[in-house]
Amino acid sequence: MRHMLPWPMPVPSRRRFLAAGLAVLGTGAVASRSSRSPAAETITLRKSAAQKGLLYGTTIAAAQITGDRPFADLVRQEAGLVVAENEMKWQVMNRGAPGNDDYGPADTIANFASGNKLVLRGHNLLWYHRTPGWYFDLPDRTAQERAVVQHIQQLAGRYRGRIHSWDVVNEPIEPKDGRPDGLRTAVFLETLGPEYLDLAYHTARNADPNARLVVNEYDVELDAPEQEARRVALLHLLEGMRRSGTPVDAVGIQAHLAAADGPPFSAPLLRRFLADIANLGLTIQITELDVTDENLPADVTVRDNRVADTYRRFLDAALDEPAVKMVVTWGLSDRHSWIVRRETYQAKWRSDDAASRPLPFDADLEAKPAFDAIAGAFANAPQR
Ligand code: XIL
């Protein structure tokens, strides 16, 4: 079944969605996408978002474009924006020497976007976690600075004019590292000092003047002391950038959420934080939204409903802030999710053999309750 809206609607929040859907359609008929009726209108995440002036998108991988046609078709249908899950990361593109990068897979994604009139996000120019090995062996600061500048000029320059927004520095904050300013003491800070941020954002602005420049960070929606420290440090960084004229346009909230585990997501804290960002004159993008079902019972209905509920609660809070202009899920179908693949942070995900179900569509590309939750949150969001 393709997210056919049940009638009568059993859950009050879904009823709100239905009412909104009916208003949009103006016909009193809400039909699933698989319906044959010519009068039936399909609800998609892209259209539900666009009705409110929001941009909805997903990650995609080059191998999915070339090797999974049904999935690529679903992306074309549902998304208004795509972002490379890995193909634009420095370490992933690099062939082992400064300036020597393979643009093939990244071009596949950029061309998929332009060929289908999809907006393209850039992820990312610098991430401590995906820095080529040779960078650590560079002899001195001059060589390190040259490598960073060359990389940004080359990557952002290649797609100049085609990128909506760039995550210039990914995950710059880590209060646990103990600096008073809360900056992460990883590779770029260690080699270039905190000025690396200014250098990176200016270089990106020059390389692609029309791209919105984003600071992308994780866990800032959580209710825990260390995440409050992360919020404070990020605001401090943004205030400093605004004061000193470092070009920054938006904040990316990754939002990798957990339905059951870890510190809870806090709607009041998130609302306050988003308002603080908006007060700095910045826009906000939800950049990597997904919801793990780790430590939930194996029962699929239970899991799907809890995951959907987490999407709904998060988006209801986030979308109330008018500065939020974009929502990107970190994948579209459980068929292709880093959580299901368990390629990183494995220990965190489900400990039984059940496949995780973190995204709006299942592995067979059928819509799940998470789809209804996301489309419903878009329908309920204030107009941009
Ligand atoms: C993840 C990808 O989804 C995985 O395929 C890869 O193995 C590791 O990176 N925060 C980010 C993303 O900014 O780049 C990460 O993507 C997920 C966490």
mmCIF file of C-alpha atoms and ligand atoms in Angstrom:
data_model
loop_
_atom_site.group_PDB
_atom_site.id
_atom_site.type_symbol
_atom_site.label_atom_id
_atom_site.label_comp_id
_atom_site.label_asym_id
_atom_site.label_seq_id
_atom_site.Cartn_x
_atom_site.Cartn_y
_atom_site.Cartn_z
ATOM 1 C CA MET A 1 0.000 0.000 0.000
ATOM 2 C CA ARG A 2 1.387 3.405 -0.904
ATOM 3 C CA HIS A 3 0.706 5.686 2.056
ATOM 4 C CA MET A 4 -3.016 5.500 1.361
ATOM 5 C CA LEU A 5 -4.554 7.649 4.042
ATOM 6 C CA PRO A 6 -6.841 5.419 6.088
ATOM 7 C CA TRP A 7 -10.465 6.439 6.282
ATOM 8 C CA PRO A 8 -11.778 7.093 8.836
ATOM 9 C CA MET A 9 -8.588 8.503 10.286
ATOM 10 C CA PRO A 10 -7.890 6.758 13.601
ATOM 11 C CA VAL A 11 -5.404 9.205 15.085
ATOM 12 C CA PRO A 12 -6.195 12.858 15.765
ATOM 13 C CA SER A 13 -2.898 14.096 14.329
ATOM 14 C CA ARG A 14 -3.583 12.244 11.105
ATOM 15 C CA ARG A 15 -6.978 13.839 10.927
ATOM 16 C CA ARG A 16 -5.306 17.218 10.909
ATOM 17 C CA PHE A 17 -3.197 16.015 8.007
ATOM 18 C CA LEU A 18 -6.238 14.752 6.165
ATOM 19 C CA ALA A 19 -7.982 18.079 6.565
ATOM 20 C CA ALA A 20 -4.941 19.866 5.242
ATOM 21 C CA GLY A 21 -4.663 17.392 2.376
ATOM 22 C CA LEU A 22 -8.303 17.888 1.458
ATOM 23 C CA ALA A 23 -7.872 21.626 1.491
ATOM 24 C CA VAL A 24 -4.927 21.306 -0.852
ATOM 25 C CA LEU A 25 -6.735 19.017 -3.242
ATOM 26 C CA GLY A 26 -9.989 20.902 -3.059
ATOM 27 C CA THR A 27 -11.839 17.817 -4.255
ATOM 28 C CA GLY A 28 -12.623 15.899 -1.113
ATOM 29 C CA ALA A 29 -10.738 12.965 -2.576
ATOM 30 C CA VAL A 30 -7.456 11.762 -1.198
ATOM 31 C CA ALA A 31 -6.009 8.852 -3.085
ATOM 32 C CA SER A 32 -2.874 6.815 -2.985
ATOM 33 C CA ARG A 33 -0.302 7.203 -5.698
ATOM 34 C CA SER A 34 -1.029 3.779 -7.040
ATOM 35 C CA SER A 35 -4.635 4.688 -7.736
ATOM 36 C CA ARG A 36 -5.605 4.487 -11.396
ATOM 37 C CA SER A 37 -8.170 7.248 -11.155
ATOM 38 C CA PRO A 38 -7.144 10.188 -13.333
ATOM 39 C CA ALA A 39 -8.695 12.568 -10.811
ATOM 40 C CA ALA A 40 -6.592 11.208 -7.992
ATOM 41 C CA GLU A 41 -3.728 13.404 -6.924
ATOM 42 C CA THR A 42 -0.589 11.937 -5.512
ATOM 43 C CA ILE A 43 0.813 13.220 -2.262
ATOM 44 C CA THR A 44 4.578 13.432 -2.296
ATOM 45 C CA LEU A 45 7.007 14.777 0.251
ATOM 46 C CA ARG A 46 8.291 17.320 -2.262
ATOM 47 C CA LYS A 47 4.805 18.677 -2.959
ATOM 48 C CA SER A 48 3.718 18.685 0.692
ATOM 49 C CA ALA A 49 6.850 20.647 1.578
ATOM 50 C CA ALA A 50 6.588 23.019 -1.383
ATOM 51 C CA GLN A 51 3.002 23.930 -0.419
ATOM 52 C CA LYS A 52 4.526 25.621 2.634
ATOM 53 C CA GLY A 53 7.546 27.103 0.904
ATOM 54 C CA LEU A 54 9.805 24.339 2.247
ATOM 55 C CA LEU A 55 12.363 22.365 0.312
ATOM 56 C CA TYR A 56 12.433 18.609 0.957
ATOM 57 C CA GLY A 57 15.309 16.396 -0.117
ATOM 58 C CA THR A 58 17.273 13.222 0.450
ATOM 59 C CA THR A 59 20.746 11.773 0.091
ATOM 60 C CA ILE A 60 21.540 9.749 -2.963
ATOM 61 C CA ALA A 61 24.621 7.760 -4.016
ATOM 62 C CA ALA A 62 26.070 7.485 -7.526
ATOM 63 C CA ALA A 63 25.700 3.687 -7.397
ATOM 64 C CA GLN A 64 21.995 4.098 -6.656
ATOM 65 C CA ILE A 65 21.565 6.300 -9.731
ATOM 66 C CA THR A 66 23.374 3.874 -12.013
ATOM 67 C CA GLY A 67 22.268 0.611 -10.363
ATOM 68 C CA ASP A 68 18.862 1.021 -8.728
ATOM 69 C CA ARG A 69 16.414 2.512 -11.163
ATOM 70 C CA PRO A 70 13.261 2.038 -9.042
ATOM 71 C CA PHE A 71 14.924 3.830 -6.138
ATOM 72 C CA ALA A 72 16.177 6.664 -8.346
ATOM 73 C CA ASP A 73 12.629 6.994 -9.727
ATOM 74 C CA LEU A 74 11.303 7.262 -6.176
ATOM 75 C CA VAL A 75 13.834 9.999 -5.421
ATOM 76 C CA ARG A 76 12.741 11.883 -8.548
ATOM 77 C CA GLN A 77 9.153 11.580 -7.438
ATOM 78 C CA GLU A 78 9.565 12.512 -3.778
ATOM 79 C CA ALA A 79 12.511 14.876 -3.543
ATOM 80 C CA GLY A 80 13.057 18.465 -4.589
ATOM 81 C CA LEU A 81 16.716 18.308 -3.578
ATOM 82 C CA VAL A 82 19.493 15.752 -3.454
ATOM 83 C CA VAL A 83 22.788 15.599 -1.598
ATOM 84 C CA ALA A 84 25.638 13.141 -2.104
ATOM 85 C CA GLU A 85 25.760 10.802 0.870
ATOM 86 C CA ASN A 86 29.536 10.337 0.528
ATOM 87 C CA GLU A 87 30.749 11.246 -2.963
ATOM 88 C CA MET A 88 31.734 14.851 -2.273
ATOM 89 C CA LYS A 89 33.720 14.077 0.879
ATOM 90 C CA TRP A 90 37.396 14.898 0.491
ATOM 91 C CA GLN A 91 38.780 11.544 1.610
ATOM 92 C CA VAL A 92 36.259 9.693 -0.543
ATOM 93 C CA MET A 93 37.104 11.625 -3.731
ATOM 94 C CA ASN A 94 40.834 11.867 -3.208
ATOM 95 C CA ARG A 95 43.264 9.603 -5.053
ATOM 96 C CA GLY A 96 46.104 9.937 -2.545
ATOM 97 C CA ALA A 97 47.700 13.277 -3.390
ATOM 98 C CA PRO A 98 46.808 16.965 -3.039
ATOM 99 C CA GLY A 99 44.553 18.186 -5.832
ATOM 100 C CA ASN A 100 44.130 14.709 -7.306
ATOM 101 C CA ASP A 101 40.447 13.929 -6.916
ATOM 102 C CA ASP A 102 38.001 11.673 -8.728
ATOM 103 C CA TYR A 103 34.949 13.683 -9.695
ATOM 104 C CA GLY A 104 33.177 10.849 -11.512
ATOM 105 C CA PRO A 105 30.677 9.795 -8.804
ATOM 106 C CA ALA A 106 30.112 13.389 -7.663
ATOM 107 C CA ASP A 107 29.411 14.401 -11.270
ATOM 108 C CA THR A 108 26.930 11.527 -11.587
ATOM 109 C CA ILE A 109 24.973 13.035 -8.698
ATOM 110 C CA ALA A 110 25.295 16.635 -9.918
ATOM 111 C CA ASN A 111 24.078 15.585 -13.362
ATOM 112 C CA PHE A 112 21.204 13.581 -11.892
ATOM 113 C CA ALA A 113 20.167 16.743 -10.073
ATOM 114 C CA SER A 114 20.369 19.043 -13.076
ATOM 115 C CA GLY A 115 18.835 16.457 -15.426
ATOM 116 C CA ASN A 116 15.813 16.162 -13.159
ATOM 117 C CA LYS A 117 15.606 19.814 -12.137
ATOM 118 C CA LEU A 118 16.469 18.971 -8.533
ATOM 119 C CA VAL A 119 18.234 21.360 -6.209
ATOM 120 C CA LEU A 120 21.754 20.190 -5.281
ATOM 121 C CA ARG A 121 23.269 20.442 -1.794
ATOM 122 C CA GLY A 122 26.994 20.205 -1.214
ATOM 123 C CA HIS A 123 28.225 17.957 1.603
ATOM 124 C CA ASN A 124 30.926 18.785 2.565
ATOM 125 C CA LEU A 125 34.067 20.856 2.047
ATOM 126 C CA LEU A 126 35.839 20.045 5.322
ATOM 127 C CA TRP A 127 35.142 17.268 7.812
ATOM 128 C CA TYR A 128 37.821 16.198 10.268
ATOM 129 C CA HIS A 129 36.469 12.638 9.981
ATOM 130 C CA ARG A 130 37.004 12.394 6.216
ATOM 131 C CA THR A 131 40.380 14.057 5.666
ATOM 132 C CA PRO A 132 42.861 12.367 3.305
ATOM 133 C CA GLY A 133 45.699 10.591 5.086
ATOM 134 C CA TRP A 134 48.470 12.605 3.396
ATOM 135 C CA TYR A 135 47.160 15.836 4.947
ATOM 136 C CA PHE A 136 48.472 14.657 8.322
ATOM 137 C CA ASP A 137 51.963 14.255 6.850
ATOM 138 C CA LEU A 138 52.220 17.716 5.309
ATOM 139 C CA PRO A 139 55.428 19.394 6.512
ATOM 140 C CA ASP A 140 54.192 22.750 7.760
ATOM 141 C CA ARG A 141 51.381 25.203 8.153
ATOM 142 C CA THR A 142 51.940 26.763 4.749
ATOM 143 C CA ALA A 143 51.461 23.425 3.028
ATOM 144 C CA GLN A 144 48.406 22.631 5.161
ATOM 145 C CA GLU A 145 46.808 25.972 4.430
ATOM 146 C CA ARG A 146 47.531 25.594 0.735
ATOM 147 C CA ALA A 147 45.930 22.137 0.689
ATOM 148 C CA VAL A 148 42.748 23.344 2.399
ATOM 149 C CA VAL A 149 42.397 26.367 0.119
ATOM 150 C CA GLN A 150 43.123 24.359 -3.015
ATOM 151 C CA HIS A 151 40.596 21.703 -2.057
ATOM 152 C CA ILE A 152 37.814 24.191 -1.409
ATOM 153 C CA GLN A 153 38.582 26.184 -4.554
ATOM 154 C CA GLN A 154 38.644 23.048 -6.648
ATOM 155 C CA LEU A 155 35.523 21.335 -5.294
ATOM 156 C CA ALA A 156 33.303 24.376 -4.782
ATOM 157 C CA GLY A 157 34.687 25.877 -8.006
ATOM 158 C CA ARG A 158 33.813 22.824 -10.078
ATOM 159 C CA TYR A 159 30.130 23.068 -9.110
ATOM 160 C CA ARG A 160 30.047 26.868 -8.973
ATOM 161 C CA GLY A 161 26.537 28.111 -9.688
ATOM 162 C CA ARG A 162 25.007 24.635 -9.306
ATOM 163 C CA ILE A 163 25.025 24.221 -5.522
ATOM 164 C CA HIS A 164 22.210 25.589 -3.362
ATOM 165 C CA SER A 165 24.176 25.330 -0.123
ATOM 166 C CA TRP A 166 27.501 23.958 1.021
ATOM 167 C CA ASP A 167 28.286 22.415 4.365
ATOM 168 C CA VAL A 168 31.603 24.237 4.511
ATOM 169 C CA VAL A 169 32.743 22.817 7.838
ATOM 170 C CA ASN A 170 31.000 19.719 9.120
ATOM 171 C CA GLU A 171 30.852 19.180 12.891
ATOM 172 C CA PRO A 172 33.178 21.959 14.139
ATOM 173 C CA ILE A 173 32.000 21.740 17.778
ATOM 174 C CA GLU A 174 33.028 19.291 20.531
ATOM 175 C CA PRO A 175 32.764 20.648 24.073
ATOM 176 C CA LYS A 176 34.224 17.408 25.438
ATOM 177 C CA ASP A 177 37.550 18.398 23.865
ATOM 178 C CA GLY A 178 37.818 20.928 26.683
ATOM 179 C CA ARG A 179 38.485 24.227 24.908
ATOM 180 C CA PRO A 180 36.683 27.236 26.429
ATOM 181 C CA ASP A 181 35.198 28.053 23.001
ATOM 182 C CA GLY A 182 33.907 24.492 22.565
ATOM 183 C CA LEU A 183 35.592 24.052 19.172
ATOM 184 C CA ARG A 184 36.570 20.529 18.194
ATOM 185 C CA THR A 185 40.316 20.065 18.523
ATOM 186 C CA ALA A 186 40.610 17.839 15.472
ATOM 187 C CA VAL A 187 42.862 18.077 12.456
ATOM 188 C CA PHE A 188 42.112 21.525 11.022
ATOM 189 C CA LEU A 189 42.111 23.295 14.357
ATOM 190 C CA GLU A 190 45.292 21.521 15.358
ATOM 191 C CA THR A 191 47.123 22.446 12.160
ATOM 192 C CA LEU A 192 45.698 25.893 11.342
ATOM 193 C CA GLY A 193 44.247 27.110 14.640
ATOM 194 C CA PRO A 194 40.665 28.342 15.079
ATOM 195 C CA GLU A 195 41.234 30.698 12.127
ATOM 196 C CA TYR A 196 40.697 27.714 9.831
ATOM 197 C CA LEU A 197 36.977 28.450 9.977
ATOM 198 C CA ASP A 198 37.393 31.990 8.673
ATOM 199 C CA LEU A 199 39.728 30.750 5.943
ATOM 200 C CA ALA A 200 37.343 28.001 4.863
ATOM 201 C CA TYR A 201 34.220 30.196 4.679
ATOM 202 C CA HIS A 202 35.959 33.034 2.824
ATOM 203 C CA THR A 203 37.491 30.605 0.355
ATOM 204 C CA ALA A 204 34.113 28.955 -0.213
ATOM 205 C CA ARG A 205 32.400 32.321 -0.746
ATOM 206 C CA ASN A 206 34.949 33.289 -3.370
ATOM 207 C CA ALA A 207 34.757 29.915 -5.097
ATOM 208 C CA ASP A 208 30.940 29.935 -5.393
ATOM 209 C CA PRO A 209 29.456 33.318 -4.433
ATOM 210 C CA ASN A 210 25.836 32.185 -4.817
ATOM 211 C CA ALA A 211 25.986 29.086 -2.632
ATOM 212 C CA ARG A 212 24.597 29.467 0.869
ATOM 213 C CA LEU A 213 27.358 28.636 3.325
ATOM 214 C CA VAL A 214 26.353 26.352 6.173
ATOM 215 C CA VAL A 215 27.780 25.256 9.535
ATOM 216 C CA ASN A 216 26.515 21.689 9.994
ATOM 217 C CA GLU A 217 26.324 20.157 13.488
ATOM 218 C CA TYR A 218 24.782 17.171 15.286
ATOM 219 C CA ASP A 219 22.937 16.406 18.548
ATOM 220 C CA VAL A 220 21.930 20.023 19.173
ATOM 221 C CA GLU A 221 18.288 18.994 19.689
ATOM 222 C CA LEU A 222 18.987 16.747 22.670
ATOM 223 C CA ASP A 223 18.235 17.319 26.339
ATOM 224 C CA ALA A 224 21.565 16.588 28.030
ATOM 225 C CA PRO A 225 24.169 18.817 29.715
ATOM 226 C CA GLU A 226 26.847 18.058 27.124
ATOM 227 C CA GLN A 227 24.422 18.954 24.339
ATOM 228 C CA GLU A 228 23.516 22.218 26.044
ATOM 229 C CA ALA A 229 27.267 22.924 25.988
ATOM 230 C CA ARG A 230 27.246 22.098 22.262
ATOM 231 C CA ARG A 231 24.384 24.548 21.622
ATOM 232 C CA VAL A 232 26.126 27.279 23.600
ATOM 233 C CA ALA A 233 29.417 26.710 21.763
ATOM 234 C CA LEU A 234 27.729 26.712 18.355
ATOM 235 C CA LEU A 235 25.887 29.962 19.090
ATOM 236 C CA HIS A 236 29.140 31.450 20.337
ATOM 237 C CA LEU A 237 30.874 30.426 17.091
ATOM 238 C CA LEU A 238 28.066 31.857 14.950
ATOM 239 C CA GLU A 239 28.015 35.151 16.866
ATOM 240 C CA GLY A 240 31.761 35.453 16.373
ATOM 241 C CA MET A 241 31.459 34.732 12.648
ATOM 242 C CA ARG A 242 28.723 37.349 12.272
ATOM 243 C CA ARG A 243 30.750 39.903 14.243
ATOM 244 C CA SER A 244 33.943 39.406 12.305
ATOM 245 C CA GLY A 245 32.321 39.211 8.875
ATOM 246 C CA THR A 246 33.060 35.544 8.206
ATOM 247 C CA PRO A 247 30.545 34.635 5.502
ATOM 248 C CA VAL A 248 27.913 32.249 6.879
ATOM 249 C CA ASP A 249 24.281 32.012 5.794
ATOM 250 C CA ALA A 250 22.721 29.028 7.503
ATOM 251 C CA VAL A 251 23.007 26.412 10.204
ATOM 252 C CA GLY A 252 22.546 22.749 9.424
ATOM 253 C CA ILE A 253 20.866 20.679 12.116
ATOM 254 C CA GLN A 254 21.749 17.067 11.335
ATOM 255 C CA ALA A 255 19.040 15.505 13.505
ATOM 256 C CA HIS A 256 20.040 11.853 13.607
ATOM 257 C CA LEU A 257 17.354 10.918 16.120
ATOM 258 C CA ALA A 258 16.695 7.790 18.158
ATOM 259 C CA ALA A 259 13.117 6.653 18.818
ATOM 260 C CA ALA A 260 13.965 4.836 22.038
ATOM 261 C CA ASP A 261 17.482 5.371 23.275
ATOM 262 C CA GLY A 262 19.837 8.000 24.537
ATOM 263 C CA PRO A 263 19.071 11.494 25.791
ATOM 264 C CA PRO A 264 15.587 12.509 24.674
ATOM 265 C CA PHE A 265 14.954 15.040 21.969
ATOM 266 C CA SER A 266 13.584 18.179 23.610
ATOM 267 C CA ALA A 267 11.039 20.307 21.742
ATOM 268 C CA PRO A 268 11.351 23.359 24.055
ATOM 269 C CA LEU A 269 15.142 23.340 23.911
ATOM 270 C CA LEU A 270 15.071 22.941 20.141
ATOM 271 C CA ARG A 271 12.591 25.797 19.693
ATOM 272 C CA ARG A 272 14.685 28.116 21.844
ATOM 273 C CA PHE A 273 17.878 27.170 20.026
ATOM 274 C CA LEU A 274 16.350 27.671 16.571
ATOM 275 C CA ALA A 275 14.998 31.072 17.623
ATOM 276 C CA ASP A 276 18.487 32.045 18.838
ATOM 277 C CA ILE A 277 19.940 31.107 15.451
ATOM 278 C CA ALA A 278 17.208 32.995 13.594
ATOM 279 C CA ASN A 279 17.947 36.070 15.733
ATOM 280 C CA LEU A 280 21.458 36.081 14.309
ATOM 281 C CA GLY A 281 19.934 36.586 10.856
ATOM 282 C CA LEU A 282 20.712 33.041 9.719
ATOM 283 C CA THR A 283 18.416 30.513 8.096
ATOM 284 C CA ILE A 284 18.190 26.898 9.239
ATOM 285 C CA GLN A 285 18.285 23.634 7.355
ATOM 286 C CA ILE A 286 17.443 20.217 8.787
ATOM 287 C CA THR A 287 20.171 18.342 6.962
ATOM 288 C CA GLU A 288 20.372 14.656 7.939
ATOM 289 C CA LEU A 289 17.114 13.630 9.544
ATOM 290 C CA ASP A 290 16.593 9.945 10.302
ATOM 291 C CA VAL A 291 15.297 7.951 13.277
ATOM 292 C CA THR A 292 16.900 4.748 14.544
ATOM 293 C CA ASP A 293 14.697 2.006 15.945
ATOM 294 C CA GLU A 294 17.478 0.545 18.070
ATOM 295 C CA ASN A 295 16.272 -1.115 21.276
ATOM 296 C CA LEU A 296 12.635 -1.076 20.241
ATOM 297 C CA PRO A 297 10.788 -4.408 20.133
ATOM 298 C CA ALA A 298 11.121 -6.376 16.891
ATOM 299 C CA ASP A 299 7.412 -5.935 16.087
ATOM 300 C CA VAL A 300 7.309 -3.868 12.903
ATOM 301 C CA THR A 301 4.105 -2.003 13.702
ATOM 302 C CA VAL A 302 5.401 -0.943 17.102
ATOM 303 C CA ARG A 303 8.702 0.186 15.642
ATOM 304 C CA ASP A 304 7.187 2.020 12.683
ATOM 305 C CA ASN A 305 4.772 3.920 14.896
ATOM 306 C CA ARG A 306 7.456 4.959 17.373
ATOM 307 C CA VAL A 307 9.755 6.081 14.566
ATOM 308 C CA ALA A 308 6.892 8.012 12.942
ATOM 309 C CA ASP A 309 6.021 9.628 16.244
ATOM 310 C CA THR A 310 9.619 10.789 16.670
ATOM 311 C CA TYR A 311 9.619 12.345 13.171
ATOM 312 C CA ARG A 312 6.322 14.060 13.945
ATOM 313 C CA ARG A 313 7.372 15.501 17.297
ATOM 314 C CA PHE A 314 10.690 16.719 15.949
ATOM 315 C CA LEU A 315 9.264 18.317 12.808
ATOM 316 C CA ASP A 316 6.290 19.870 14.598
ATOM 317 C CA ALA A 317 8.746 21.746 16.819
ATOM 318 C CA ALA A 318 11.325 22.536 14.138
ATOM 319 C CA LEU A 319 8.892 23.738 11.474
ATOM 320 C CA ASP A 320 7.234 26.211 13.838
ATOM 321 C CA GLU A 321 10.402 28.271 13.419
ATOM 322 C CA PRO A 322 10.000 30.210 10.151
ATOM 323 C CA ALA A 323 13.783 30.380 9.641
ATOM 324 C CA VAL A 324 13.737 26.624 8.910
ATOM 325 C CA LYS A 325 13.597 26.442 5.109
ATOM 326 C CA MET A 326 14.715 22.929 4.264
ATOM 327 C CA VAL A 327 14.284 19.351 5.480
ATOM 328 C CA VAL A 328 16.602 16.617 4.212
ATOM 329 C CA THR A 329 16.276 13.007 5.315
ATOM 330 C CA TRP A 330 19.481 10.944 5.366
ATOM 331 C CA GLY A 331 18.124 8.569 2.769
ATOM 332 C CA LEU A 332 14.600 7.938 1.515
ATOM 333 C CA SER A 333 14.147 4.175 1.758
ATOM 334 C CA ASP A 334 15.317 1.630 4.328
ATOM 335 C CA ARG A 335 16.864 -0.120 1.315
ATOM 336 C CA HIS A 336 19.689 2.428 1.396
ATOM 337 C CA SER A 337 20.388 3.718 4.888
ATOM 338 C CA TRP A 338 23.700 3.966 6.703
ATOM 339 C CA ILE A 339 21.852 2.659 9.762
ATOM 340 C CA VAL A 340 20.722 -0.481 7.963
ATOM 341 C CA ARG A 341 24.137 -0.962 6.336
ATOM 342 C CA ARG A 342 25.747 -0.681 9.808
ATOM 343 C CA GLU A 343 28.936 0.559 8.211
ATOM 344 C CA THR A 344 29.711 2.998 11.006
ATOM 345 C CA TYR A 345 29.031 3.158 14.733
ATOM 346 C CA GLN A 346 27.762 -0.443 14.423
ATOM 347 C CA ALA A 347 27.510 -1.066 18.108
ATOM 348 C CA LYS A 348 24.768 1.518 18.356
ATOM 349 C CA TRP A 349 22.237 -0.042 16.042
ATOM 350 C CA ARG A 350 19.848 -2.964 16.639
ATOM 351 C CA SER A 351 21.357 -5.924 18.440
ATOM 352 C CA ASP A 352 18.844 -8.485 17.095
ATOM 353 C CA ASP A 353 18.735 -9.638 13.477
ATOM 354 C CA ALA A 354 15.800 -7.461 12.507
ATOM 355 C CA ALA A 355 16.661 -4.913 9.806
ATOM 356 C CA SER A 356 16.332 -1.319 10.988
ATOM 357 C CA ARG A 357 13.479 0.794 9.611
ATOM 358 C CA PRO A 358 14.635 4.407 9.973
ATOM 359 C CA LEU A 359 13.319 6.158 6.831
ATOM 360 C CA PRO A 360 9.955 7.169 5.265
ATOM 361 C CA PHE A 361 9.892 4.275 2.752
ATOM 362 C CA ASP A 362 10.594 0.621 3.517
ATOM 363 C CA ALA A 363 13.082 -1.594 1.691
ATOM 364 C CA ASP A 364 10.413 -2.423 -0.931
ATOM 365 C CA LEU A 365 9.902 1.306 -1.558
ATOM 366 C CA GLU A 366 6.486 1.290 0.132
ATOM 367 C CA ALA A 367 5.571 4.291 2.255
ATOM 368 C CA LYS A 368 5.555 3.762 6.023
ATOM 369 C CA PRO A 369 3.916 5.625 8.905
ATOM 370 C CA ALA A 370 7.036 7.829 8.906
ATOM 371 C CA PHE A 371 5.958 9.079 5.471
ATOM 372 C CA ASP A 372 2.563 10.140 6.838
ATOM 373 C CA ALA A 373 4.257 11.768 9.818
ATOM 374 C CA ILE A 374 6.606 13.825 7.650
ATOM 375 C CA ALA A 375 3.970 14.786 5.071
ATOM 376 C CA GLY A 376 1.597 15.598 7.933
ATOM 377 C CA ALA A 377 4.159 17.820 9.641
ATOM 378 C CA PHE A 378 4.689 19.663 6.353
ATOM 379 C CA ALA A 379 0.928 20.082 5.941
ATOM 380 C CA ASN A 380 0.646 21.479 9.470
ATOM 381 C CA ALA A 381 3.656 23.795 9.198
ATOM 382 C CA PRO A 382 3.157 27.546 8.992
ATOM 383 C CA GLN A 383 3.593 29.024 5.530
ATOM 384 C CA ARG A 384 7.097 30.307 4.720
HETATM 385 C C1 XIL B 1 27.760 8.865 6.788
HETATM 386 C C2 XIL B 1 27.318 8.057 5.589
HETATM 387 O O1 XIL B 1 25.916 7.941 5.594
HETATM 388 C C3 XIL B 1 27.955 6.699 5.629
HETATM 389 O O2 XIL B 1 27.676 6.012 4.415
HETATM 390 C C4 XIL B 1 29.457 6.818 5.831
HETATM 391 O O3 XIL B 1 30.013 5.547 6.038
HETATM 392 C C5 XIL B 1 29.794 7.705 7.013
HETATM 393 O O4 XIL B 1 29.151 8.942 6.856
HETATM 394 N N1 XIL B 1 27.067 12.903 9.791
HETATM 395 C C6 XIL B 1 27.410 13.354 8.544
HETATM 396 C C7 XIL B 1 27.350 12.437 7.373
HETATM 397 O O5 XIL B 1 27.657 14.553 8.361
HETATM 398 O O6 XIL B 1 28.316 12.722 6.405
HETATM 399 C C8 XIL B 1 27.468 10.990 7.806
HETATM 400 O O7 XIL B 1 27.257 10.165 6.669
HETATM 401 C C9 XIL B 1 26.484 10.688 8.912
HETATM 402 C C10 XIL B 1 26.800 11.530 10.122
#
